[in-house]
GROMACS .gro file of C-alpha atoms in nm:
model
  277
    1MET     CA    1   5.748  -0.536  -1.636
    2THR     CA    2   6.045  -0.315  -1.556
    3ALA     CA    3   6.062  -0.202  -1.195
    4TYR     CA    4   5.973   0.157  -1.110
    5SER     CA    5   6.266   0.374  -1.000
    6PRO     CA    6   6.193   0.704  -0.820
    7SER     CA    7   6.521   0.846  -0.946
    8ALA     CA    8   6.463   0.770  -1.313
    9LEU     CA    9   6.470   1.052  -1.565
   10ALA     CA   10   6.129   1.204  -1.638
   11ILE     CA   11   6.061   1.334  -1.989
   12VAL     CA   12   5.772   1.580  -2.020
   13THR     CA   13   5.606   1.721  -2.329
   14GLY     CA   14   5.341   1.991  -2.319
   15ALA     CA   15   5.530   2.235  -2.095
   16PRO     CA   16   5.518   2.532  -2.060
   17GLY     CA   17   5.148   2.457  -2.108
   18TRP     CA   18   4.924   2.462  -1.802
   19LEU     CA   19   4.915   2.091  -1.717
   20GLY     CA   20   5.269   2.024  -1.837
   21THR     CA   21   5.414   2.297  -1.616
   22ARG     CA   22   5.214   2.188  -1.313
   23LEU     CA   23   5.332   1.830  -1.372
   24VAL     CA   24   5.697   1.938  -1.381
   25GLN     CA   25   5.644   2.127  -1.055
   26SER     CA   26   5.483   1.815  -0.903
   27LEU     CA   27   5.770   1.593  -1.017
   28ILE     CA   28   6.018   1.817  -0.838
   29LYS     CA   29   5.827   1.965  -0.544
   30GLY     CA   30   5.579   1.684  -0.489
   31VAL     CA   31   5.199   1.691  -0.478
   32VAL     CA   32   5.046   1.901  -0.200
   33ASP     CA   33   4.899   1.692   0.085
   34VAL     CA   34   5.027   1.363  -0.064
   35PRO     CA   35   5.330   1.258   0.147
   36THR     CA   36   5.404   0.953  -0.068
   37LEU     CA   37   5.447   1.184  -0.368
   38GLY     CA   38   5.680   1.432  -0.201
   39PRO     CA   39   5.976   1.635  -0.329
   40SER     CA   40   6.230   1.459  -0.547
   41ASP     CA   41   6.582   1.526  -0.673
   42ARG     CA   42   6.521   1.346  -1.003
   43LYS     CA   43   6.603   1.509  -1.335
   44VAL     CA   44   6.317   1.632  -1.551
   45ARG     CA   45   6.376   1.689  -1.922
   46CYS     CA   46   6.119   1.908  -2.098
   47LEU     CA   47   6.050   1.935  -2.469
   48VAL     CA   48   5.974   2.303  -2.531
   49LEU     CA   49   5.879   2.460  -2.862
   50PRO     CA   50   6.159   2.679  -3.006
   51THR     CA   51   5.959   3.000  -2.962
   52ALA     CA   52   5.797   2.921  -2.625
   53ASP     CA   53   5.877   3.111  -2.305
   54ALA     CA   54   6.048   2.867  -2.068
   55LYS     CA   55   6.120   3.111  -1.781
   56GLU     CA   56   5.875   2.943  -1.540
   57LEU     CA   57   6.037   2.604  -1.604
   58GLU     CA   58   6.390   2.742  -1.579
   59ALA     CA   59   6.300   2.901  -1.244
   60LEU     CA   60   6.255   2.551  -1.100
   61GLY     CA   61   6.632   2.512  -1.100
   62PRO     CA   62   6.900   2.279  -1.235
   63GLN     CA   63   6.684   1.967  -1.207
   64VAL     CA   64   6.499   2.088  -1.516
   65GLU     CA   65   6.663   2.050  -1.855
   66ILE     CA   66   6.508   2.237  -2.148
   67ILE     CA   67   6.527   2.073  -2.490
   68ARG     CA   68   6.402   2.288  -2.774
   69GLY     CA   69   6.207   2.087  -3.028
   70ASP     CA   70   5.870   1.985  -3.165
   71VAL     CA   71   5.685   1.652  -3.154
   72THR     CA   72   5.616   1.693  -3.526
   73ASP     CA   73   5.992   1.692  -3.601
   74PRO     CA   74   6.146   1.351  -3.523
   75ALA     CA   75   6.503   1.481  -3.558
   76SER     CA   76   6.443   1.737  -3.283
   77LEU     CA   77   6.351   1.456  -3.043
   78GLU     CA   78   6.696   1.295  -3.052
   79PRO     CA   79   6.846   1.508  -2.770
   80LEU     CA   80   6.527   1.463  -2.569
   81PHE     CA   81   6.584   1.089  -2.559
   82LYS     CA   82   6.964   1.085  -2.526
   83ASP     CA   83   7.072   0.837  -2.256
   84ALA     CA   84   6.707   0.796  -2.153
   85LYS     CA   85   6.694   0.419  -2.101
   86GLY     CA   86   6.455   0.337  -1.817
   87ALA     CA   87   6.298   0.685  -1.818
   88THR     CA   88   5.930   0.769  -1.794
   89VAL     CA   89   5.769   0.979  -2.066
   90PHE     CA   90   5.473   1.200  -1.974
   91HIS     CA   91   5.328   1.301  -2.309
   92SER     CA   92   5.088   1.590  -2.252
   93ALA     CA   93   5.163   1.787  -2.570
   94GLY     CA   94   4.865   1.834  -2.796
   95ILE     CA   95   4.673   2.101  -2.978
   96VAL     CA   96   4.316   2.206  -2.902
   97HIS     CA   97   4.296   2.530  -3.100
   98PRO     CA   98   4.504   2.497  -3.419
   99SER     CA   99   4.648   2.812  -3.570
  100GLU     CA  100   4.721   2.639  -3.903
  101GLY     CA  101   4.388   2.470  -3.975
  102ILE     CA  102   4.261   2.114  -3.936
  103PRO     CA  103   4.580   1.941  -4.067
  104GLN     CA  104   4.757   2.067  -3.757
  105PHE     CA  105   4.533   1.845  -3.542
  106TYR     CA  106   4.667   1.539  -3.723
  107ALA     CA  107   5.028   1.660  -3.733
  108VAL     CA  108   5.049   1.731  -3.359
  109ASN     CA  109   4.798   1.501  -3.191
  110VAL     CA  110   4.844   1.191  -3.407
  111GLU     CA  111   5.182   1.202  -3.582
  112GLY     CA  112   5.340   1.382  -3.288
  113THR     CA  113   5.230   1.099  -3.059
  114ARG     CA  114   5.356   0.843  -3.309
  115ASN     CA  115   5.695   1.018  -3.321
  116MET     CA  116   5.714   1.015  -2.942
  117ILE     CA  117   5.624   0.646  -2.924
  118GLU     CA  118   5.885   0.550  -3.183
  119ALA     CA  119   6.153   0.757  -3.012
  120SER     CA  120   6.057   0.601  -2.677
  121LYS     CA  121   6.094   0.250  -2.816
  122LYS     CA  122   6.434   0.331  -2.964
  123ALA     CA  123   6.554   0.484  -2.635
  124LYS     CA  124   6.418   0.189  -2.430
  125ILE     CA  125   6.218   0.404  -2.194
  126ARG     CA  126   6.027   0.218  -1.922
  127ARG     CA  127   5.677   0.365  -1.937
  128PHE     CA  128   5.488   0.604  -2.164
  129VAL     CA  129   5.207   0.793  -1.986
  130HIS     CA  130   4.982   0.952  -2.244
  131VAL     CA  131   4.749   1.244  -2.167
  132SER     CA  132   4.437   1.207  -2.377
  133SER     CA  133   4.097   1.374  -2.329
  134ASN     CA  134   3.729   1.305  -2.278
  135SER     CA  135   3.670   1.414  -2.639
  136PRO     CA  136   3.745   1.074  -2.802
  137ILE     CA  137   3.441   0.935  -2.619
  138GLY     CA  138   3.218   1.227  -2.714
  139THR     CA  139   2.897   1.326  -2.540
  140ASN     CA  140   2.680   1.118  -2.309
  141PRO     CA  141   2.379   0.950  -2.470
  142THR     CA  142   2.144   1.060  -2.189
  143SER     CA  143   2.152   1.328  -1.921
  144ASP     CA  144   2.198   1.078  -1.636
  145HIS     CA  145   2.463   0.865  -1.808
  146VAL     CA  146   2.824   0.857  -1.679
  147PHE     CA  147   3.113   0.718  -1.886
  148ASP     CA  148   3.354   0.458  -1.759
  149GLU     CA  149   3.675   0.323  -1.911
  150SER     CA  150   3.486   0.069  -2.124
  151ALA     CA  151   3.288   0.337  -2.311
  152PRO     CA  152   3.316   0.306  -2.692
  153TYR     CA  153   3.475   0.573  -2.906
  154ASN     CA  154   3.238   0.838  -3.037
  155PRO     CA  155   3.475   1.131  -3.098
  156TYR     CA  156   3.361   1.490  -3.070
  157MET     CA  157   3.477   1.697  -3.370
  158LYS     CA  158   3.827   1.681  -3.519
  159TYR     CA  159   3.999   1.731  -3.187
  160GLY     CA  160   3.826   1.426  -3.044
  161GLU     CA  161   3.895   1.225  -3.359
  162THR     CA  162   4.267   1.299  -3.352
  163LYS     CA  163   4.294   1.232  -2.978
  164MET     CA  164   4.120   0.898  -3.043
  165MET     CA  165   4.373   0.820  -3.316
  166ALA     CA  166   4.655   0.910  -3.076
  167GLU     CA  167   4.513   0.668  -2.819
  168GLU     CA  168   4.510   0.398  -3.086
  169VAL     CA  169   4.879   0.462  -3.154
  170VAL     CA  170   4.957   0.423  -2.783
  171LYS     CA  171   4.741   0.112  -2.744
  172ALA     CA  172   4.910  -0.047  -3.047
  173ALA     CA  173   5.249   0.006  -2.881
  174TRP     CA  174   5.124  -0.174  -2.570
  175ALA     CA  175   4.968  -0.457  -2.771
  176SER     CA  176   5.291  -0.517  -2.962
  177ARG     CA  177   5.528  -0.495  -2.666
  178LYS     CA  178   5.598  -0.870  -2.666
  179THR     CA  179   5.699  -0.878  -3.030
  180ASP     CA  180   5.858  -0.532  -3.061
  181GLU     CA  181   6.222  -0.492  -2.979
  182PRO     CA  182   6.224  -0.297  -2.761
  183GLY     CA  183   5.870  -0.289  -2.623
  184ILE     CA  184   5.738  -0.025  -2.382
  185GLU     CA  185   5.472  -0.005  -2.113
  186THR     CA  186   5.192   0.246  -2.171
  187VAL     CA  187   4.917   0.412  -1.968
  188ILE     CA  188   4.646   0.647  -2.097
  189ILE     CA  189   4.463   0.904  -1.887
  190ARG     CA  190   4.159   1.108  -1.993
  191PRO     CA  191   4.135   1.433  -1.798
  192PRO     CA  192   3.808   1.627  -1.820
  193TRP     CA  193   3.771   2.004  -1.781
  194PHE     CA  194   4.019   2.096  -1.507
  195TYR     CA  195   4.074   2.393  -1.279
  196GLY     CA  196   4.335   2.529  -1.039
  197PRO     CA  197   4.656   2.733  -1.029
  198GLY     CA  198   4.821   2.840  -1.352
  199GLN     CA  199   4.506   2.856  -1.562
  200PRO     CA  200   4.535   2.998  -1.915
  201PRO     CA  201   4.371   3.323  -2.036
  202ARG     CA  202   4.068   3.141  -2.180
  203GLN     CA  203   3.977   3.007  -1.833
  204THR     CA  204   4.033   3.348  -1.677
  205LEU     CA  205   3.799   3.497  -1.937
  206PHE     CA  206   3.533   3.243  -1.838
  207PHE     CA  207   3.564   3.350  -1.474
  208GLU     CA  208   3.549   3.716  -1.572
  209MET     CA  209   3.227   3.654  -1.767
  210ILE     CA  210   3.074   3.494  -1.458
  211ARG     CA  211   3.191   3.787  -1.243
  212ASP     CA  212   3.030   4.029  -1.488
  213GLY     CA  213   2.699   3.841  -1.497
  214LYS     CA  214   2.754   3.710  -1.849
  215ALA     CA  215   2.797   3.340  -1.776
  216PRO     CA  216   2.748   3.125  -2.089
  217ILE     CA  217   2.458   2.887  -2.011
  218VAL     CA  218   2.344   2.628  -2.266
  219GLY     CA  219   1.982   2.521  -2.227
  220ASP     CA  220   1.853   2.528  -1.871
  221GLY     CA  221   2.195   2.474  -1.712
  222THR     CA  222   2.127   2.125  -1.578
  223ASN     CA  223   2.370   1.963  -1.822
  224ARG     CA  224   2.655   1.809  -1.625
  225ARG     CA  225   3.032   1.838  -1.665
  226SER     CA  226   3.306   1.629  -1.512
  227MET     CA  227   3.585   1.837  -1.362
  228ALA     CA  228   3.916   1.779  -1.186
  229TYR     CA  229   4.158   1.987  -0.983
  230VAL     CA  230   4.485   2.017  -1.175
  231ASP     CA  231   4.695   1.878  -0.886
  232ASN     CA  232   4.470   1.571  -0.870
  233ILE     CA  233   4.546   1.509  -1.236
  234CYS     CA  234   4.917   1.541  -1.161
  235GLN     CA  235   4.877   1.296  -0.872
  236GLY     CA  236   4.710   1.055  -1.112
  237LEU     CA  237   4.991   1.093  -1.364
  238LEU     CA  238   5.256   1.019  -1.103
  239LEU     CA  239   5.064   0.711  -0.989
  240CYS     CA  240   5.038   0.596  -1.352
  241GLU     CA  241   5.415   0.598  -1.356
  242LYS     CA  242   5.460   0.434  -1.017
  243VAL     CA  243   5.195   0.159  -0.996
  244ASP     CA  244   5.281  -0.166  -1.174
  245LYS     CA  245   4.923  -0.268  -1.251
  246ALA     CA  246   4.857   0.061  -1.433
  247ALA     CA  247   5.053  -0.067  -1.734
  248GLY     CA  248   4.825  -0.112  -2.033
  249GLU     CA  249   4.530   0.060  -1.865
  250ILE     CA  250   4.314   0.364  -1.942
  251TYR     CA  251   4.190   0.589  -1.663
  252TRP     CA  252   3.944   0.875  -1.627
  253ILE     CA  253   4.070   1.119  -1.364
  254ALA     CA  254   3.792   1.342  -1.235
  255ASP     CA  255   3.615   1.464  -0.924
  256ARG     CA  256   3.387   1.211  -0.759
  257ARG     CA  257   3.073   1.339  -0.934
  258PRO     CA  258   2.991   1.552  -1.239
  259TYR     CA  259   2.847   1.896  -1.172
  260PRO     CA  260   2.548   2.071  -1.335
  261MET     CA  261   2.662   2.386  -1.515
  262ASN     CA  262   2.439   2.596  -1.291
  263GLU     CA  263   2.625   2.462  -0.988
  264ILE     CA  264   2.965   2.529  -1.148
  265ILE     CA  265   2.873   2.888  -1.224
  266ASP     CA  266   2.711   2.949  -0.885
  267THR     CA  267   3.018   2.809  -0.706
  268ILE     CA  268   3.260   3.025  -0.905
  269GLU     CA  269   3.041   3.329  -0.847
  270LYS     CA  270   3.039   3.273  -0.470
  271VAL     CA  271   3.417   3.220  -0.458
  272LEU     CA  272   3.477   3.539  -0.655
  273GLU     CA  273   3.241   3.733  -0.426
  274ASN     CA  274   3.381   3.598  -0.098
  275ASP     CA  275   3.753   3.557  -0.168
  276PHE     CA  276   3.825   3.824  -0.428
  277ASP     CA  277   3.597   4.106  -0.322
   0.00000   0.00000   0.00000
C-alpha cells in the first residue's frame, strides 16, 4: 500500500452538495473537536457542474480549486486529474432525485463512478473513497434487525440498484489492483440519513412540517432509522483516507443506535421549541 501523506492533493466530487461542501470545509478547517483531524494547508480540487453555484466553495480561499465538469463526461475529468499522482479521491457525487428520468440514475451513479475510477487509475491516485448509501442493502427483514457490513445486497428501488452497481465498480477496481497497471486502493462508506449544518431545502421542509404539527408518520412510528451527524460522516471519510487497514473495506457510518421515528420527531420538536422559539 502507498503511504498516506497529509499534504497530498484531495479531489472531491459532489460539491457544492451538502456532504461534499461540508467535506471540503473539513479538509481545510478540520473536524470540530477532533484534534488529530485539524486544519490543513493541503490543496482541494473540486469537480463542480458547469451551472452550479460555487460561491460557498470559493469563499474557502485559494486552497480550493474549482474544476467545471461532469462525472458523466470523461473528457471533462482530464483537468480534475492533472498532476494528481498520489492524490485521494472522495467521490460523493450521485443523484437521488433525477430530473431526466430513470436513465439518469445509471448515467450518474454507475457510469459516472466508472469514469471516476478509470480516470483515477490513469492518474495513479493513491486511494478512492466512495460515498455509497444504505439503499443498496434495502430494508431490514424484521423490526429488531440491524445491518452490518456483511449484509447481502437487496437494493431499494432504482436509486439503491444503481448505488449497488456503483459499489460493484469500486470493488472490482480493488479486486483487480494487483493485475491492473496502475491499481488503486478503494474504500466504500454507506452513510444513512444524516443531519447537521448546511442541510438542503428538503430537510428544512421536513423540520417545518414537524414545527407545524404535520410530521409524516408511517404506521405507529416505532419503525427505526439510522442517522448520523454530517461532521461524523466527514470524520469517517478522512479516516478512510488516513488509515492503512481501511483499504478494500466497506463501512457503515452512523450514530451508535437507530432511532424510532417517534423519537426523531419528538426530539426535533423539542429542539425547535427550546432553541428557536
